[in-house]
C-alpha cells in the first residue's frame, strides 16, 4: 500500500554564488549599513517546481516527460523526500527506493562486499538481510570472487553492474528511477532490463524519468508532462507525448 | 513513512526576502509547530538509525588506515609520539616536576584531541556528506552522530597511551573510583558534541568561510586553555580569567577522571550552563532551517 499526494507544492531553490555564500559579505553589509546590498541581492532564486498537484495510487506507473531543466529530477527528489516543499502539502506513504544516482557513496577503497554492507544498511536492511542479499548480488552482477576485491580494481562496467545490482535488490513500495536503464555492456543490459521489469512489477508505484520515449511508452500507464517546473499535462502517455512533440 | 509539510514560510524566508515580506501577515503558529515536529522526527530517527552511523563511523576509520600494517593503531602510535615528546620537552622547559606534569599533559592532550577534532570535523559534517544528502533521505542528525562516534572510537584507541603513564607515574596518579566518571563525562560530551556539532555543521554548510575560521580559532583556543600548562602557574589574580573558559571545563570532564580525581563543582556548573545554551541554540537553528540544509550543499 503506497500513496503520493501533492497539493500545490512548490520548490524554491536558492542558488548561492560565491559572493552571497560568504559570511564576509553579510557582515560587510551589516557593517556598512547596506551599501554592498547590490552584491548580496545577486542571490538567484530558481522556482524549480511550481504549484504541483498530483495524486498517485497503487498500480500507477508514471513517466516524467520534459526538457532538460523542466524539473523531472527535482520532482523525483521531492518524492524521495530529499527536498521538502517550500509551499504546499506533500504526503508520501510507503518505502521509497530512489534509484537516482545508483553509484552514489560507493567507496573505491572498499571491497564490493563492504560496499554492499554500507549501502544495505543505508537502505534499512538488517544485517541478516544483507547477508542474504550478498549471494543474490554476486550472482546477478556476475562479479563472483571480485566482491572480495577493492572496488578501485573494478572496470567501469563492473562498477556499474555492482551498483545496479545493489540498488535493484531493494524491494520498495515506491520506486523512483532517473535514467538508469541500460547499465553496462550489451549482455548485462538485457539482464538489467529484465530485472527492472521484475522490479517495476513488484513496486506499488513507479515514477521514472527517461530520455528514451520507448521506455516510458512500454512501462508506463500514465505520464506527467513538465515544462518550466509546472505540470502541463497529467494523464494518458500518448497524449502527453503528443503535447510534448508539439512544443518541439 | 509519512511526511507532511504545510506551507513553510520560515523556509522561504531565507530564500527570497520578497516572498517573505508579502506573506508575513499569514505566518501561523501551526506552521511553525509542523517544522518542530519534523525536527523531532529527525532527532528520533537519527537515534533509531544507529546502525548506519555506527557503520559509517567505523568505515571512516577503516578507510583512513587501509593498507597500512598497523592500521588504526597508527592513531595510538602518532598520539604516543606527540604526547611523549611534548611531555619531555615542556616538562623541562617549564622546569616542573615531571611526576605531576607528564600525566597532566598526556591526559589533557587526549581530552583536547577529542574535543578539537570533533569541533573541526563537525564543520564538514554536512558538506562532506553531500552525496548522501542529495541522493537519499536520511535524518540530518545521523551525520552528526557519525562524527562524534568516530571520534569516540579514536579516543579509545588513544587511551592506550595512558597505560604506560599509569605504570611509570604510579605514585602521582591512580586508576580509582573516579576514573569511572569518564562514562558520565562522555555522555555529557556526546550530548554537547551533538548540539554544538549541529550548530557548526549547519552554519558551515551555509557560510563556507566559517569552517576555515573555526579551524584557525581552535588553534588559538588550544593555547588559551590549560592543556600544556597548569592553571597553577598563573598569578592568583589572573586565574579567574581561565576559569571562564568553557573549553577548560569540558576538558576537565575527561582529564580529571583520567588522573583519578573528580571534576570540581565549578567546572560542572559551567558545563551545565553550556549544555543548556547549546541545546537551546541548536534547536533554534535546526527547527526552522532543517529543511533548507539540502539547498546549502
PDB file of C-alpha atoms in Angstrom, chain B:
ATOM      1  CA  UNK B   1       6.822   6.708   6.469  1.00  0.00           C
ATOM      2  CA  UNK B   2       4.753   9.817   6.341  1.00  0.00           C
ATOM      3  CA  UNK B   3       5.978  13.235   5.540  1.00  0.00           C
ATOM      4  CA  UNK B   4       3.659  16.147   5.808  1.00  0.00           C
ATOM      5  CA  UNK B   5       4.782  19.619   5.170  1.00  0.00           C
ATOM      6  CA  UNK B   6       2.477  22.517   5.046  1.00  0.00           C
ATOM      7  CA  UNK B   7       3.451  25.902   3.682  1.00  0.00           C
ATOM      8  CA  UNK B   8       6.761  26.613   5.244  1.00  0.00           C
ATOM      9  CA  UNK B   9       7.171  30.321   5.381  1.00  0.00           C
ATOM     10  CA  UNK B  10      10.156  30.106   7.627  1.00  0.00           C
ATOM     11  CA  UNK B  11      11.906  28.172   4.923  1.00  0.00           C
ATOM     12  CA  UNK B  12      11.097  30.683   2.255  1.00  0.00           C
ATOM     13  CA  UNK B  13      12.326  33.472   4.419  1.00  0.00           C
ATOM     14  CA  UNK B  14      15.961  32.613   3.730  1.00  0.00           C
ATOM     15  CA  UNK B  15      15.432  32.096   0.082  1.00  0.00           C
ATOM     16  CA  UNK B  16      13.674  35.095  -1.145  1.00  0.00           C
ATOM     17  CA  UNK B  17      13.160  38.074   1.063  1.00  0.00           C
ATOM     18  CA  UNK B  18      10.440  39.491  -1.143  1.00  0.00           C
ATOM     19  CA  UNK B  19       8.286  36.405  -0.942  1.00  0.00           C
ATOM     20  CA  UNK B  20       8.576  36.525   2.799  1.00  0.00           C
ATOM     21  CA  UNK B  21       7.580  40.159   3.073  1.00  0.00           C
ATOM     22  CA  UNK B  22       4.447  39.579   1.078  1.00  0.00           C
ATOM     23  CA  UNK B  23       3.366  36.671   3.194  1.00  0.00           C
ATOM     24  CA  UNK B  24       4.406  37.922   6.570  1.00  0.00           C
ATOM     25  CA  UNK B  25       0.890  38.537   7.775  1.00  0.00           C
ATOM     26  CA  UNK B  26      -0.073  34.944   7.179  1.00  0.00           C
ATOM     27  CA  UNK B  27       2.613  33.376   9.386  1.00  0.00           C
ATOM     28  CA  UNK B  28       0.781  30.988  11.549  1.00  0.00           C
ATOM     29  CA  UNK B  29       1.888  29.281  14.714  1.00  0.00           C
ATOM     30  CA  UNK B  30       0.574  25.972  13.383  1.00  0.00           C
ATOM     31  CA  UNK B  31       3.138  26.008  10.564  1.00  0.00           C
ATOM     32  CA  UNK B  32       5.974  26.535  12.957  1.00  0.00           C
ATOM     33  CA  UNK B  33       4.848  23.623  15.057  1.00  0.00           C
ATOM     34  CA  UNK B  34       4.876  21.435  11.930  1.00  0.00           C
ATOM     35  CA  UNK B  35       8.548  22.281  11.429  1.00  0.00           C
ATOM     36  CA  UNK B  36       9.330  21.469  15.025  1.00  0.00           C
ATOM     37  CA  UNK B  37       7.575  18.096  14.677  1.00  0.00           C
ATOM     38  CA  UNK B  38       9.728  17.301  11.668  1.00  0.00           C
ATOM     39  CA  UNK B  39      12.845  18.348  13.560  1.00  0.00           C
ATOM     40  CA  UNK B  40      11.961  15.991  16.408  1.00  0.00           C
ATOM     41  CA  UNK B  41      11.310  13.196  13.943  1.00  0.00           C
ATOM     42  CA  UNK B  42      14.783  13.809  12.536  1.00  0.00           C
ATOM     43  CA  UNK B  43      16.323  13.604  16.003  1.00  0.00           C
ATOM     44  CA  UNK B  44      14.373  10.477  16.879  1.00  0.00           C
ATOM     45  CA  UNK B  45      15.171   8.748  13.603  1.00  0.00           C
ATOM     46  CA  UNK B  46      18.792   9.794  14.000  1.00  0.00           C
ATOM     47  CA  UNK B  47      18.842   7.674  17.139  1.00  0.00           C
ATOM     48  CA  UNK B  48      16.934   4.720  15.736  1.00  0.00           C
ATOM     49  CA  UNK B  49      19.228   4.584  12.679  1.00  0.00           C
ATOM     50  CA  UNK B  50      22.215   3.965  14.958  1.00  0.00           C
ATOM     51  CA  UNK B  51      23.318   1.022  12.844  1.00  0.00           C
ATOM     52  CA  UNK B  52      24.014   3.305   9.916  1.00  0.00           C
ATOM     53  CA  UNK B  53      26.097   5.884  11.722  1.00  0.00           C
ATOM     54  CA  UNK B  54      27.981   3.298  13.682  1.00  0.00           C
ATOM     55  CA  UNK B  55      28.859   1.539  10.440  1.00  0.00           C
ATOM     56  CA  UNK B  56      29.793   4.783   8.685  1.00  0.00           C
ATOM     57  CA  UNK B  57      31.945   5.883  11.625  1.00  0.00           C
ATOM     58  CA  UNK B  58      33.683   2.544  11.669  1.00  0.00           C
ATOM     59  CA  UNK B  59      34.216   2.654   7.904  1.00  0.00           C
ATOM     60  CA  UNK B  60      35.630   6.191   8.105  1.00  0.00           C
ATOM     61  CA  UNK B  61      38.354   4.945  10.409  1.00  0.00           C
ATOM     62  CA  UNK B  62      38.955   1.800   8.430  1.00  0.00           C
ATOM     63  CA  UNK B  63      39.243   3.808   5.245  1.00  0.00           C
ATOM     64  CA  UNK B  64      41.913   6.077   6.625  1.00  0.00           C
ATOM     65  CA  UNK B  65      44.212   3.233   7.614  1.00  0.00           C
ATOM     66  CA  UNK B  66      43.505   0.917   4.760  1.00  0.00           C
ATOM     67  CA  UNK B  67      46.564  -0.944   3.511  1.00  0.00           C
ATOM     68  CA  UNK B  68      48.763   0.118   6.419  1.00  0.00           C
ATOM     69  CA  UNK B  69      50.180  -2.638   8.575  1.00  0.00           C
ATOM     70  CA  UNK B  70      49.413  -1.118  11.957  1.00  0.00           C
ATOM     71  CA  UNK B  71      46.001   0.010  10.763  1.00  0.00           C
ATOM     72  CA  UNK B  72      44.032   2.026  13.304  1.00  0.00           C
ATOM     73  CA  UNK B  73      46.872   1.637  15.797  1.00  0.00           C
ATOM     74  CA  UNK B  74      48.583   4.403  13.921  1.00  0.00           C
ATOM     75  CA  UNK B  75      46.168   6.614  15.819  1.00  0.00           C
ATOM     76  CA  UNK B  76      47.638   5.380  19.080  1.00  0.00           C
ATOM     77  CA  UNK B  77      51.189   5.491  17.832  1.00  0.00           C
ATOM     78  CA  UNK B  78      51.088   9.005  16.460  1.00  0.00           C
ATOM     79  CA  UNK B  79      49.390  10.221  19.612  1.00  0.00           C
ATOM     80  CA  UNK B  80      52.070   8.481  21.691  1.00  0.00           C
ATOM     81  CA  UNK B  81      54.880  10.100  19.730  1.00  0.00           C
ATOM     82  CA  UNK B  82      53.312  13.542  20.076  1.00  0.00           C
ATOM     83  CA  UNK B  83      52.476  13.472  23.758  1.00  0.00           C
ATOM     84  CA  UNK B  84      55.564  11.691  24.995  1.00  0.00           C
ATOM     85  CA  UNK B  85      57.900  14.066  23.213  1.00  0.00           C
ATOM     86  CA  UNK B  86      55.830  17.103  24.200  1.00  0.00           C
ATOM     87  CA  UNK B  87      55.790  15.956  27.814  1.00  0.00           C
ATOM     88  CA  UNK B  88      59.524  15.627  27.832  1.00  0.00           C
ATOM     89  CA  UNK B  89      60.155  18.962  26.130  1.00  0.00           C
ATOM     90  CA  UNK B  90      57.687  21.106  28.056  1.00  0.00           C
ATOM     91  CA  UNK B  91      58.399  19.373  31.326  1.00  0.00           C
ATOM     92  CA  UNK B  92      61.950  20.606  31.047  1.00  0.00           C
ATOM     93  CA  UNK B  93      61.071  23.969  29.522  1.00  0.00           C
ATOM     94  CA  UNK B  94      58.723  24.789  32.384  1.00  0.00           C
ATOM     95  CA  UNK B  95      61.133  23.180  34.867  1.00  0.00           C
ATOM     96  CA  UNK B  96      58.259  21.386  36.549  1.00  0.00           C
ATOM     97  CA  UNK B  97      58.028  18.178  38.444  1.00  0.00           C
ATOM     98  CA  UNK B  98      57.660  15.532  35.762  1.00  0.00           C
ATOM     99  CA  UNK B  99      55.707  13.289  38.125  1.00  0.00           C
ATOM    100  CA  UNK B 100      52.907  15.818  38.118  1.00  0.00           C
ATOM    101  CA  UNK B 101      53.334  17.345  34.712  1.00  0.00           C
ATOM    102  CA  UNK B 102      53.680  14.305  32.489  1.00  0.00           C
ATOM    103  CA  UNK B 103      50.347  12.656  33.401  1.00  0.00           C
ATOM    104  CA  UNK B 104      48.639  16.064  33.368  1.00  0.00           C
ATOM    105  CA  UNK B 105      49.845  16.805  29.848  1.00  0.00           C
ATOM    106  CA  UNK B 106      49.128  13.378  28.400  1.00  0.00           C
ATOM    107  CA  UNK B 107      45.608  13.217  29.830  1.00  0.00           C
ATOM    108  CA  UNK B 108      44.997  16.795  28.743  1.00  0.00           C
ATOM    109  CA  UNK B 109      46.192  16.123  25.203  1.00  0.00           C
ATOM    110  CA  UNK B 110      43.933  13.075  24.898  1.00  0.00           C
ATOM    111  CA  UNK B 111      40.965  15.128  26.004  1.00  0.00           C
ATOM    112  CA  UNK B 112      41.905  18.041  23.796  1.00  0.00           C
ATOM    113  CA  UNK B 113      42.432  15.819  20.756  1.00  0.00           C
ATOM    114  CA  UNK B 114      38.884  14.539  21.175  1.00  0.00           C
ATOM    115  CA  UNK B 115      37.262  17.925  21.698  1.00  0.00           C
ATOM    116  CA  UNK B 116      39.164  19.773  18.974  1.00  0.00           C
ATOM    117  CA  UNK B 117      38.770  17.063  16.336  1.00  0.00           C
ATOM    118  CA  UNK B 118      35.057  16.805  16.962  1.00  0.00           C
ATOM    119  CA  UNK B 119      34.746  20.561  16.522  1.00  0.00           C
ATOM    120  CA  UNK B 120      36.791  20.777  13.330  1.00  0.00           C
ATOM    121  CA  UNK B 121      35.184  17.719  11.781  1.00  0.00           C
ATOM    122  CA  UNK B 122      31.650  18.817  12.612  1.00  0.00           C
ATOM    123  CA  UNK B 123      32.199  21.869  10.434  1.00  0.00           C
ATOM    124  CA  UNK B 124      32.317  19.459   7.488  1.00  0.00           C
ATOM    125  CA  UNK B 125      29.600  17.114   8.699  1.00  0.00           C
ATOM    126  CA  UNK B 126      27.022  18.092   6.081  1.00  0.00           C
ATOM    127  CA  UNK B 127      29.430  19.358   3.413  1.00  0.00           C
ATOM    128  CA  UNK B 128      31.290  16.059   3.437  1.00  0.00           C
ATOM    129  CA  UNK B 129      28.062  14.055   3.281  1.00  0.00           C
ATOM    130  CA  UNK B 130      26.721  15.936   0.276  1.00  0.00           C
ATOM    131  CA  UNK B 131      26.484  12.871  -1.933  1.00  0.00           C
ATOM    132  CA  UNK B 132      24.398  11.096   0.688  1.00  0.00           C
ATOM    133  CA  UNK B 133      22.152  14.016   1.495  1.00  0.00           C
ATOM    134  CA  UNK B 134      21.337  14.671  -2.154  1.00  0.00           C
ATOM    135  CA  UNK B 135      20.669  11.056  -3.065  1.00  0.00           C
ATOM    136  CA  UNK B 136      18.778   9.544  -0.183  1.00  0.00           C
ATOM    137  CA  UNK B 137      16.623  10.769   2.643  1.00  0.00           C
ATOM    138  CA  UNK B 138      18.291  10.091   5.959  1.00  0.00           C
ATOM    139  CA  UNK B 139      17.951  12.084   9.176  1.00  0.00           C
ATOM    140  CA  UNK B 140      20.377  15.000   9.258  1.00  0.00           C
ATOM    141  CA  UNK B 141      21.374  14.231  12.832  1.00  0.00           C
ATOM    142  CA  UNK B 142      22.741  10.913  11.573  1.00  0.00           C
ATOM    143  CA  UNK B 143      25.761  12.682  10.058  1.00  0.00           C
ATOM    144  CA  UNK B 144      26.419  14.436  13.362  1.00  0.00           C
ATOM    145  CA  UNK B 145      26.293  11.149  15.267  1.00  0.00           C
ATOM    146  CA  UNK B 146      28.672   9.664  12.734  1.00  0.00           C
ATOM    147  CA  UNK B 147      31.410  12.170  13.541  1.00  0.00           C
ATOM    148  CA  UNK B 148      31.023  12.045  17.306  1.00  0.00           C
ATOM    149  CA  UNK B 149      31.047   8.249  17.280  1.00  0.00           C
ATOM    150  CA  UNK B 150      34.078   8.119  15.045  1.00  0.00           C
ATOM    151  CA  UNK B 151      35.992  10.324  17.447  1.00  0.00           C
ATOM    152  CA  UNK B 152      34.925   8.327  20.466  1.00  0.00           C
ATOM    153  CA  UNK B 153      36.278   5.202  18.792  1.00  0.00           C
ATOM    154  CA  UNK B 154      39.517   7.077  18.099  1.00  0.00           C
ATOM    155  CA  UNK B 155      39.649   8.253  21.709  1.00  0.00           C
ATOM    156  CA  UNK B 156      39.536   4.681  22.947  1.00  0.00           C
ATOM    157  CA  UNK B 157      42.468   3.870  20.696  1.00  0.00           C
ATOM    158  CA  UNK B 158      44.343   6.849  22.070  1.00  0.00           C
ATOM    159  CA  UNK B 159      43.652   5.999  25.676  1.00  0.00           C
ATOM    160  CA  UNK B 160      46.205   3.205  25.446  1.00  0.00           C
ATOM    161  CA  UNK B 161      48.787   5.978  25.597  1.00  0.00           C
ATOM    162  CA  UNK B 162      47.797   6.455  29.244  1.00  0.00           C
ATOM    163  CA  UNK B 163      48.717   2.920  30.246  1.00  0.00           C
ATOM    164  CA  UNK B 164      52.488   3.418  30.469  1.00  0.00           C
ATOM    165  CA  UNK B 165      51.819   6.664  32.311  1.00  0.00           C
ATOM    166  CA  UNK B 166      49.812   4.857  34.996  1.00  0.00           C
ATOM    167  CA  UNK B 167      52.653   2.428  35.292  1.00  0.00           C
ATOM    168  CA  UNK B 168      55.586   4.844  35.358  1.00  0.00           C
ATOM    169  CA  UNK B 169      53.977   7.576  37.434  1.00  0.00           C
ATOM    170  CA  UNK B 170      52.032   5.268  39.722  1.00  0.00           C
ATOM    171  CA  UNK B 171      52.908   7.433  42.692  1.00  0.00           C
ATOM    172  CA  UNK B 172      51.224  10.565  41.448  1.00  0.00           C
ATOM    173  CA  UNK B 173      48.184   9.189  39.583  1.00  0.00           C
ATOM    174  CA  UNK B 174      45.995   6.192  40.120  1.00  0.00           C
ATOM    175  CA  UNK B 175      43.176   4.350  38.493  1.00  0.00           C
ATOM    176  CA  UNK B 176      40.403   4.501  41.071  1.00  0.00           C
ATOM    177  CA  UNK B 177      36.703   5.008  41.543  1.00  0.00           C
ATOM    178  CA  UNK B 178      36.879   8.469  39.977  1.00  0.00           C
ATOM    179  CA  UNK B 179      38.187   7.005  36.726  1.00  0.00           C
ATOM    180  CA  UNK B 180      34.683   5.654  36.203  1.00  0.00           C
ATOM    181  CA  UNK B 181      33.488   9.244  35.933  1.00  0.00           C
ATOM    182  CA  UNK B 182      34.762   9.047  32.345  1.00  0.00           C
ATOM    183  CA  UNK B 183      31.482   7.356  31.461  1.00  0.00           C
ATOM    184  CA  UNK B 184      29.087  10.109  32.577  1.00  0.00           C
ATOM    185  CA  UNK B 185      31.679  12.578  31.316  1.00  0.00           C
ATOM    186  CA  UNK B 186      31.444  11.120  27.842  1.00  0.00           C
ATOM    187  CA  UNK B 187      27.668  11.070  27.945  1.00  0.00           C
ATOM    188  CA  UNK B 188      27.664  14.792  28.649  1.00  0.00           C
ATOM    189  CA  UNK B 189      30.305  15.390  25.981  1.00  0.00           C
ATOM    190  CA  UNK B 190      28.339  13.322  23.479  1.00  0.00           C
ATOM    191  CA  UNK B 191      25.270  15.435  24.034  1.00  0.00           C
ATOM    192  CA  UNK B 192      27.229  18.635  23.618  1.00  0.00           C
ATOM    193  CA  UNK B 193      29.108  17.342  20.591  1.00  0.00           C
ATOM    194  CA  UNK B 194      25.676  16.743  19.066  1.00  0.00           C
ATOM    195  CA  UNK B 195      24.180  20.138  19.847  1.00  0.00           C
ATOM    196  CA  UNK B 196      27.240  22.244  19.086  1.00  0.00           C
ATOM    197  CA  UNK B 197      28.028  19.936  16.184  1.00  0.00           C
ATOM    198  CA  UNK B 198      24.630  20.596  14.692  1.00  0.00           C
ATOM    199  CA  UNK B 199      25.137  24.340  15.062  1.00  0.00           C
ATOM    200  CA  UNK B 200      28.572  24.157  13.429  1.00  0.00           C
ATOM    201  CA  UNK B 201      27.567  21.780  10.662  1.00  0.00           C
ATOM    202  CA  UNK B 202      24.609  23.970   9.687  1.00  0.00           C
ATOM    203  CA  UNK B 203      26.448  27.264   9.912  1.00  0.00           C
ATOM    204  CA  UNK B 204      29.384  25.954   7.904  1.00  0.00           C
ATOM    205  CA  UNK B 205      27.183  24.428   5.223  1.00  0.00           C
ATOM    206  CA  UNK B 206      25.553  27.817   4.766  1.00  0.00           C
ATOM    207  CA  UNK B 207      28.636  30.007   5.207  1.00  0.00           C
ATOM    208  CA  UNK B 208      31.666  28.195   3.926  1.00  0.00           C
ATOM    209  CA  UNK B 209      34.122  30.640   5.472  1.00  0.00           C
ATOM    210  CA  UNK B 210      33.083  29.720   8.983  1.00  0.00           C
ATOM    211  CA  UNK B 211      34.682  26.325   8.630  1.00  0.00           C
ATOM    212  CA  UNK B 212      38.072  27.910   7.959  1.00  0.00           C
ATOM    213  CA  UNK B 213      37.517  30.399  10.752  1.00  0.00           C
ATOM    214  CA  UNK B 214      36.740  27.659  13.254  1.00  0.00           C
ATOM    215  CA  UNK B 215      39.818  25.696  12.236  1.00  0.00           C
ATOM    216  CA  UNK B 216      42.101  28.625  12.881  1.00  0.00           C
ATOM    217  CA  UNK B 217      40.371  29.688  16.093  1.00  0.00           C
ATOM    218  CA  UNK B 218      40.684  26.231  17.552  1.00  0.00           C
ATOM    219  CA  UNK B 219      44.482  26.577  17.363  1.00  0.00           C
ATOM    220  CA  UNK B 220      44.302  29.702  19.479  1.00  0.00           C
ATOM    221  CA  UNK B 221      41.916  28.082  21.940  1.00  0.00           C
ATOM    222  CA  UNK B 222      44.485  25.344  22.414  1.00  0.00           C
ATOM    223  CA  UNK B 223      46.964  27.855  23.780  1.00  0.00           C
ATOM    224  CA  UNK B 224      44.375  29.683  25.858  1.00  0.00           C
ATOM    225  CA  UNK B 225      43.159  26.504  27.519  1.00  0.00           C
ATOM    226  CA  UNK B 226      45.233  24.812  30.208  1.00  0.00           C
ATOM    227  CA  UNK B 227      46.267  21.786  28.204  1.00  0.00           C
ATOM    228  CA  UNK B 228      50.011  22.247  28.028  1.00  0.00           C
ATOM    229  CA  UNK B 229      50.269  24.447  31.083  1.00  0.00           C
ATOM    230  CA  UNK B 230      48.791  24.120  34.507  1.00  0.00           C
ATOM    231  CA  UNK B 231      46.486  26.911  35.721  1.00  0.00           C
ATOM    232  CA  UNK B 232      48.584  26.954  38.897  1.00  0.00           C
ATOM    233  CA  UNK B 233      51.402  28.751  37.097  1.00  0.00           C
ATOM    234  CA  UNK B 234      49.212  31.821  36.588  1.00  0.00           C
ATOM    235  CA  UNK B 235      49.294  34.594  39.197  1.00  0.00           C
ATOM    236  CA  UNK B 236      46.298  34.200  41.548  1.00  0.00           C
ATOM    237  CA  UNK B 237      44.625  37.419  40.405  1.00  0.00           C
ATOM    238  CA  UNK B 238      44.578  36.167  36.780  1.00  0.00           C
ATOM    239  CA  UNK B 239      43.267  32.698  37.485  1.00  0.00           C
ATOM    240  CA  UNK B 240      39.600  33.662  37.279  1.00  0.00           C
ATOM    241  CA  UNK B 241      40.116  34.504  33.583  1.00  0.00           C
ATOM    242  CA  UNK B 242      40.965  30.913  32.824  1.00  0.00           C
ATOM    243  CA  UNK B 243      38.039  29.554  34.795  1.00  0.00           C
ATOM    244  CA  UNK B 244      35.691  31.410  32.454  1.00  0.00           C
ATOM    245  CA  UNK B 245      36.944  29.357  29.520  1.00  0.00           C
ATOM    246  CA  UNK B 246      34.272  26.692  28.880  1.00  0.00           C
ATOM    247  CA  UNK B 247      36.778  24.549  26.963  1.00  0.00           C
ATOM    248  CA  UNK B 248      38.670  24.174  30.220  1.00  0.00           C
ATOM    249  CA  UNK B 249      35.566  22.841  31.964  1.00  0.00           C
ATOM    250  CA  UNK B 250      34.751  20.400  29.178  1.00  0.00           C
ATOM    251  CA  UNK B 251      38.347  19.257  29.127  1.00  0.00           C
ATOM    252  CA  UNK B 252      38.159  18.522  32.833  1.00  0.00           C
ATOM    253  CA  UNK B 253      35.306  16.078  32.207  1.00  0.00           C
ATOM    254  CA  UNK B 254      37.878  13.782  30.620  1.00  0.00           C
ATOM    255  CA  UNK B 255      41.159  14.840  32.162  1.00  0.00           C
ATOM    256  CA  UNK B 256      40.133  14.753  35.816  1.00  0.00           C
ATOM    257  CA  UNK B 257      38.835  11.152  35.728  1.00  0.00           C
ATOM    258  CA  UNK B 258      41.907  10.061  33.751  1.00  0.00           C
ATOM    259  CA  UNK B 259      44.054  11.494  36.545  1.00  0.00           C
ATOM    260  CA  UNK B 260      41.893   9.765  39.142  1.00  0.00           C
ATOM    261  CA  UNK B 261      40.158  12.844  40.553  1.00  0.00           C
ATOM    262  CA  UNK B 262      36.648  14.255  40.229  1.00  0.00           C
ATOM    263  CA  UNK B 263      35.961  17.423  38.218  1.00  0.00           C
ATOM    264  CA  UNK B 264      35.185  20.322  40.548  1.00  0.00           C
ATOM    265  CA  UNK B 265      31.633  21.556  41.006  1.00  0.00           C
ATOM    266  CA  UNK B 266      32.612  24.815  39.437  1.00  0.00           C
ATOM    267  CA  UNK B 267      33.502  23.072  36.179  1.00  0.00           C
ATOM    268  CA  UNK B 268      30.336  21.015  36.331  1.00  0.00           C
ATOM    269  CA  UNK B 269      28.295  24.187  36.715  1.00  0.00           C
ATOM    270  CA  UNK B 270      29.948  25.756  33.653  1.00  0.00           C
ATOM    271  CA  UNK B 271      29.353  22.555  31.686  1.00  0.00           C
ATOM    272  CA  UNK B 272      25.711  22.511  32.736  1.00  0.00           C
ATOM    273  CA  UNK B 273      25.269  26.108  31.612  1.00  0.00           C
ATOM    274  CA  UNK B 274      27.000  25.485  28.287  1.00  0.00           C
ATOM    275  CA  UNK B 275      24.930  22.351  27.745  1.00  0.00           C
ATOM    276  CA  UNK B 276      21.655  24.200  28.188  1.00  0.00           C
ATOM    277  CA  UNK B 277      22.799  27.034  25.927  1.00  0.00           C
ATOM    278  CA  UNK B 278      23.960  24.585  23.256  1.00  0.00           C
ATOM    279  CA  UNK B 279      20.709  22.636  23.272  1.00  0.00           C
ATOM    280  CA  UNK B 280      18.724  25.856  23.099  1.00  0.00           C
ATOM    281  CA  UNK B 281      20.627  27.328  20.158  1.00  0.00           C
ATOM    282  CA  UNK B 282      20.826  24.016  18.325  1.00  0.00           C
ATOM    283  CA  UNK B 283      17.039  23.770  18.349  1.00  0.00           C
ATOM    284  CA  UNK B 284      16.624  27.421  17.472  1.00  0.00           C
ATOM    285  CA  UNK B 285      18.664  26.775  14.325  1.00  0.00           C
ATOM    286  CA  UNK B 286      17.583  23.275  13.496  1.00  0.00           C
ATOM    287  CA  UNK B 287      13.826  23.683  13.720  1.00  0.00           C
ATOM    288  CA  UNK B 288      13.368  26.488  11.180  1.00  0.00           C
ATOM    289  CA  UNK B 289      16.336  25.703   8.899  1.00  0.00           C
ATOM    290  CA  UNK B 290      16.425  21.910   8.819  1.00  0.00           C
ATOM    291  CA  UNK B 291      14.578  21.583   5.543  1.00  0.00           C
ATOM    292  CA  UNK B 292      16.930  24.099   3.895  1.00  0.00           C
ATOM    293  CA  UNK B 293      20.160  22.227   4.588  1.00  0.00           C
ATOM    294  CA  UNK B 294      19.999  20.264   1.360  1.00  0.00           C
ATOM    295  CA  UNK B 295      19.912  23.506  -0.653  1.00  0.00           C
ATOM    296  CA  UNK B 296      23.053  24.795   1.006  1.00  0.00           C
ATOM    297  CA  UNK B 297      25.153  21.942  -0.328  1.00  0.00           C
TER     298      UNK B 297
END
